[in-house]
Tab-separated table of C-alpha atoms in Angstrom:
chain	number	residue	atom	x	y	z
A	1408	ILE	CA	-20.347	-14.520	10.389
A	1409	ALA	CA	-23.018	-15.137	13.056
A	1410	PHE	CA	-20.522	-14.148	15.793
A	1411	ILE	CA	-19.654	-10.892	14.015
A	1412	GLU	CA	-23.335	-10.110	13.388
A	1413	GLU	CA	-23.991	-10.500	17.112
A	1414	GLN	CA	-21.053	-8.255	18.023
A	1415	ARG	CA	-22.004	-5.581	15.511
A	1416	TRP	CA	-25.801	-5.709	15.525
A	1417	GLY	CA	-26.589	-7.150	18.955
A	1418	LYS	CA	-27.868	-10.523	20.146
A	1419	LYS	CA	-30.967	-10.353	17.923
A	1420	ARG	CA	-28.641	-9.837	14.916
A	1421	GLN	CA	-31.007	-7.265	13.418
A	1422	ALA	CA	-29.199	-5.958	10.343
A	1423	ILE	CA	-28.472	-2.227	10.113
A	1424	CYS	CA	-27.572	-0.571	6.827
A	1425	VAL	CA	-24.059	0.909	6.924
A	1426	HIS	CA	-25.049	3.413	4.241
A	1427	CYS	CA	-28.070	5.073	5.879
A	1428	ASP	CA	-28.138	3.512	9.398
A	1429	SER	CA	-31.645	2.170	8.814
A	1430	GLY	CA	-32.560	-1.096	10.493
A	1431	ASN	CA	-36.279	-1.272	9.832
A	1432	ARG	CA	-36.459	-2.097	6.153
A	1433	MET	CA	-33.799	-4.744	5.590
A	1434	THR	CA	-34.300	-7.838	3.426
A	1435	LYS	CA	-31.823	-10.721	3.388
A	1436	ARG	CA	-30.943	-12.158	-0.006
A	1437	GLY	CA	-31.590	-15.896	0.079
A	1438	GLY	CA	-28.584	-18.156	0.569
A	1439	THR	CA	-26.166	-15.250	1.156
A	1440	ASN	CA	-24.964	-12.943	3.918
A	1441	ILE	CA	-26.028	-9.909	1.905
A	1442	TRP	CA	-28.802	-7.633	3.116
A	1443	HIS	CA	-30.724	-5.214	0.921
A	1444	CYS	CA	-31.865	-1.901	2.376
A	1445	ASN	CA	-35.257	-0.934	1.020
A	1446	LYS	CA	-34.792	2.626	2.253
A	1447	CYS	CA	-31.627	3.603	0.343
A	1448	ASN	CA	-31.847	0.705	-2.151
A	1449	LEU	CA	-28.250	-0.437	-1.484
A	1450	ASP	CA	-26.816	-3.791	-0.429
A	1451	THR	CA	-24.797	-4.266	2.737
A	1452	THR	CA	-23.054	-7.039	4.685
A	1453	VAL	CA	-21.814	-7.251	8.255
A	1454	LEU	CA	-18.224	-7.048	6.946
A	1455	LEU	CA	-18.696	-3.759	5.113
A	1456	LYS	CA	-16.533	-0.927	6.511
A	1457	SER	CA	-14.457	-3.349	8.563
A	1458	PRO	CA	-10.897	-4.766	8.337
A	1459	MET	CA	-12.312	-7.863	6.615
A	1460	GLU	CA	-14.115	-5.963	3.861
A	1461	HIS	CA	-13.502	-7.513	0.392
A	1462	SER	CA	-11.068	-10.051	1.891
A	1463	ARG	CA	-10.819	-13.575	0.490
A	1464	LEU	CA	-9.098	-14.851	3.610
A	1465	PRO	CA	-11.352	-17.288	5.534
A	1466	MET	CA	-12.923	-15.780	8.648
A	1467	PRO	CA	-11.302	-18.331	11.046
A	1468	LYS	CA	-7.883	-17.165	9.794
A	1469	TRP	CA	-8.810	-13.543	10.520
A	1470	PHE	CA	-9.767	-14.541	14.051
A	1471	GLU	CA	-6.464	-16.383	14.516
A	1472	ILE	CA	-4.506	-13.345	13.326
A	1473	ILE	CA	-6.453	-11.016	15.625
A	1474	TYR	CA	-5.873	-13.340	18.573
A	1475	TRP	CA	-2.105	-13.536	18.098
A	1476	MET	CA	-1.815	-9.794	17.492
A	1477	LEU	CA	-3.699	-8.987	20.701
A	1478	TYR	CA	-2.323	-11.597	23.071
A	1479	SER	CA	1.261	-12.166	21.998
A	1480	SER	CA	4.458	-10.240	21.313
A	1481	LYS	CA	5.134	-12.205	18.132
A	1482	ASN	CA	6.227	-10.215	15.090
A	1483	THR	CA	4.622	-10.478	11.648
A	1484	SER	CA	6.910	-13.278	10.442
A	1485	GLN	CA	6.229	-15.373	13.536
A	1486	ILE	CA	2.457	-14.921	13.310
A	1487	SER	CA	2.618	-15.777	9.594
A	1488	ARG	CA	4.167	-19.127	10.419
A	1489	GLN	CA	1.848	-19.682	13.377
A	1490	VAL	CA	-1.379	-19.266	11.369
A	1491	ASN	CA	0.048	-20.641	8.101
A	1492	VAL	CA	-0.702	-17.549	6.038
A	1493	PRO	CA	1.841	-16.169	3.494
A	1494	TYR	CA	3.864	-13.288	4.915
A	1495	LYS	CA	2.641	-10.691	2.398
A	1496	ASN	CA	-1.003	-11.574	3.072
A	1497	LEU	CA	-0.434	-11.545	6.811
A	1498	TRP	CA	1.338	-8.177	6.650
A	1499	TYR	CA	-1.566	-6.659	4.711
A	1500	CYS	CA	-4.086	-8.051	7.216
A	1501	SER	CA	-2.094	-6.792	10.190
A	1502	MET	CA	-1.890	-3.261	8.783
A	1503	ARG	CA	-5.648	-3.196	8.244
A	1504	LEU	CA	-6.223	-4.415	11.796
A	1505	LYS	CA	-3.866	-1.786	13.228
A	1506	SER	CA	-6.041	0.865	11.549
A	1507	TYR	CA	-9.092	-0.334	13.482
A	1508	MET	CA	-7.542	-0.903	16.888
A	1509	PHE	CA	-8.940	2.099	18.689
A	1510	SER	CA	-12.464	2.788	19.891
A	1511	PRO	CA	-14.433	5.453	17.939
A	1512	GLU	CA	-13.627	8.181	20.485
A	1513	ASP	CA	-9.865	7.505	20.182
A	1514	ARG	CA	-9.695	6.571	16.516
A	1515	GLN	CA	-9.337	10.127	15.215
A	1516	THR	CA	-6.494	10.837	17.646
A	1517	ALA	CA	-4.776	7.590	16.651
A	1518	THR	CA	-5.192	8.407	12.950
A	1519	THR	CA	-3.727	11.871	13.535
A	1520	LEU	CA	-0.766	10.308	15.347
A	1521	ARG	CA	-0.116	7.864	12.499
A	1522	ASP	CA	-0.413	10.533	9.809
A	1523	ASP	CA	1.704	13.142	11.619
A	1524	LEU	CA	4.445	10.698	12.618
A	1525	ARG	CA	4.662	9.284	9.111
A	1526	LYS	CA	4.791	12.807	7.625
A	1527	PHE	CA	7.481	13.843	10.120
A	1528	ILE	CA	9.771	10.954	9.128
A	1529	LYS	CA	9.125	11.368	5.390
A	1530	GLU	CA	9.788	15.129	5.355
A	1531	ARG	CA	13.139	14.708	7.082
A	1532	GLY	CA	14.191	11.828	4.858
A	1533	LEU	CA	15.774	10.052	7.787
A	1534	SER	CA	17.575	6.805	7.045
A	1535	GLU	CA	17.033	3.703	9.164
A	1536	LYS	CA	20.394	4.245	10.930
A	1537	GLU	CA	19.882	7.905	11.848
A	1538	GLU	CA	18.663	8.739	15.344
A	1539	LEU	CA	14.953	9.454	15.535
A	1540	ASN	CA	13.748	12.032	18.060
A	1541	VAL	CA	9.959	12.258	18.126
A	1542	SER	CA	9.490	13.688	21.617
A	1543	HIS	CA	6.907	16.244	20.471
A	1544	PHE	CA	4.465	13.352	19.842
A	1545	ASP	CA	4.496	12.484	23.561
A	1546	LYS	CA	1.372	14.514	24.332
A	1547	THR	CA	-0.705	12.682	21.703
A	1548	VAL	CA	0.594	9.279	22.813
A	1549	GLN	CA	-0.160	10.082	26.460
A	1550	GLU	CA	-3.661	11.177	25.468
A	1551	LEU	CA	-4.258	7.787	23.844
A	1552	LEU	CA	-2.841	5.940	26.851
A	1553	SER	CA	-5.375	7.748	29.081
A	1554	GLY	CA	-3.603	7.275	32.378
A	1555	CYS	CA	-1.929	3.955	31.564
A	1556	HIS	CA	1.532	4.456	33.062
A	1557	GLU	CA	4.603	3.701	30.973
A	1558	SER	CA	7.768	3.686	33.081
A	1559	ASN	CA	10.172	5.376	30.703
A	1560	SER	CA	13.163	7.177	32.166
A	1561	ASP	CA	12.878	10.913	32.734
A	1562	SER	CA	15.609	11.586	30.183
A	1563	GLU	CA	13.868	9.679	27.378
A	1564	SER	CA	10.758	10.788	25.525
A	1565	LEU	CA	7.692	8.557	25.879
A	1566	THR	CA	7.345	8.055	22.119
A	1567	ASN	CA	11.021	7.150	21.693
A	1568	TYR	CA	10.744	4.766	24.650
A	1569	ILE	CA	7.784	3.004	22.997
A	1570	ILE	CA	9.627	2.735	19.674
A	1571	ARG	CA	12.607	1.178	21.480
A	1572	LYS	CA	10.276	-1.335	23.163
A	1573	ILE	CA	8.681	-2.234	19.813
A	1574	LYS	CA	12.077	-2.892	18.222
A	1575	ILE	CA	12.843	-5.575	20.815
A	1576	SER	CA	10.355	-7.982	19.223
A	1577	HIS	CA	10.931	-6.953	15.598
A	1578	LYS	CA	14.067	-7.827	13.654
A	1579	LYS	CA	13.408	-5.028	11.200
A	1580	LEU	CA	11.016	-2.122	11.648
A	1581	SER	CA	10.413	0.084	8.634
A	1582	ARG	CA	10.055	3.754	9.487
A	1583	LYS	CA	7.536	4.083	6.693
A	1584	TYR	CA	5.015	2.138	8.781
A	1585	LEU	CA	6.440	2.861	12.220
A	1586	SER	CA	3.400	4.939	13.165
A	1587	TYR	CA	1.132	1.884	12.819
A	1588	TYR	CA	3.315	-0.107	15.227
A	1589	VAL	CA	3.298	2.737	17.736
A	1590	ALA	CA	-0.502	2.880	17.596
A	1591	GLU	CA	-0.704	-0.907	18.080
A	1592	TYR	CA	1.644	-0.830	21.076
A	1593	VAL	CA	-0.293	2.014	22.711
A	1594	TYR	CA	-3.580	0.161	22.170
A	1595	LYS	CA	-2.305	-3.073	23.721
A	1596	GLN	CA	-0.838	-1.246	26.717
A	1597	LYS	CA	-4.035	0.701	27.284
A	1598	ASN	CA	-6.151	-2.466	27.211
A	1599	LYS	CA	-3.760	-5.022	28.737
A	1600	ASP	CA	-5.994	-5.513	31.801
A	1601	ARG	CA	-9.271	-5.600	29.896
A	1602	ARG	CA	-11.209	-8.856	30.122
A	1603	ASN	CA	-12.088	-10.508	26.811
A	1604	LEU	CA	-10.062	-8.105	24.708
A	1605	PHE	CA	-10.841	-10.158	21.597
A	1606	SER	CA	-14.593	-9.425	21.735
A	1607	TYR	CA	-13.894	-5.802	22.675
A	1608	PHE	CA	-11.723	-5.378	19.574
A	1609	ILE	CA	-14.302	-6.991	17.287
A	1610	GLN	CA	-17.053	-4.736	18.622
A	1611	ASN	CA	-15.038	-1.548	18.048
A	1612	ALA	CA	-13.639	-2.621	14.679
A	1613	PHE	CA	-17.164	-2.565	13.231
A	1614	ILE	CA	-18.282	0.848	14.482
């Protein structure tokens, strides 16, 4: 908790209310990690409005999951075994983390990509075996990549190329949640050369 407080609120760990953004009138409830805002009269914690909000999973497990998602090509089943967390719980955690992977300035674009891609697949009722052509999402994907070069062939759309790359490390990839995997892949490619990606992710996941 102390690590997350430092990443979210700075080294002095001065609590800021997530409801009204006030940081001057905060009172910590004794023996807890709950802060009470005397301005808006609401309680807050450092985990509020984050992937870990209302989670019963121990914080060290969350950190393990984040680490393996950021630094490995393991699929959900493999990470589940690695961190000793039931598959269903791990899957739920991973989907929440994928929703927070982008910085605030890119998050709206990433959300739009996920929503539009999911809607596109659902409206067409495509089965898992039918060919998926999503070339008109290339512009949005390229915008998120921000200059990070992906060496797809000229004859293949960037989005389709990314989906093909994702499938290499996943035995089964549901089209219902395909947009989340695309967003995750784009995020990891964009930040593959960033130093201390773990801390960078934590900082942005709480903004």
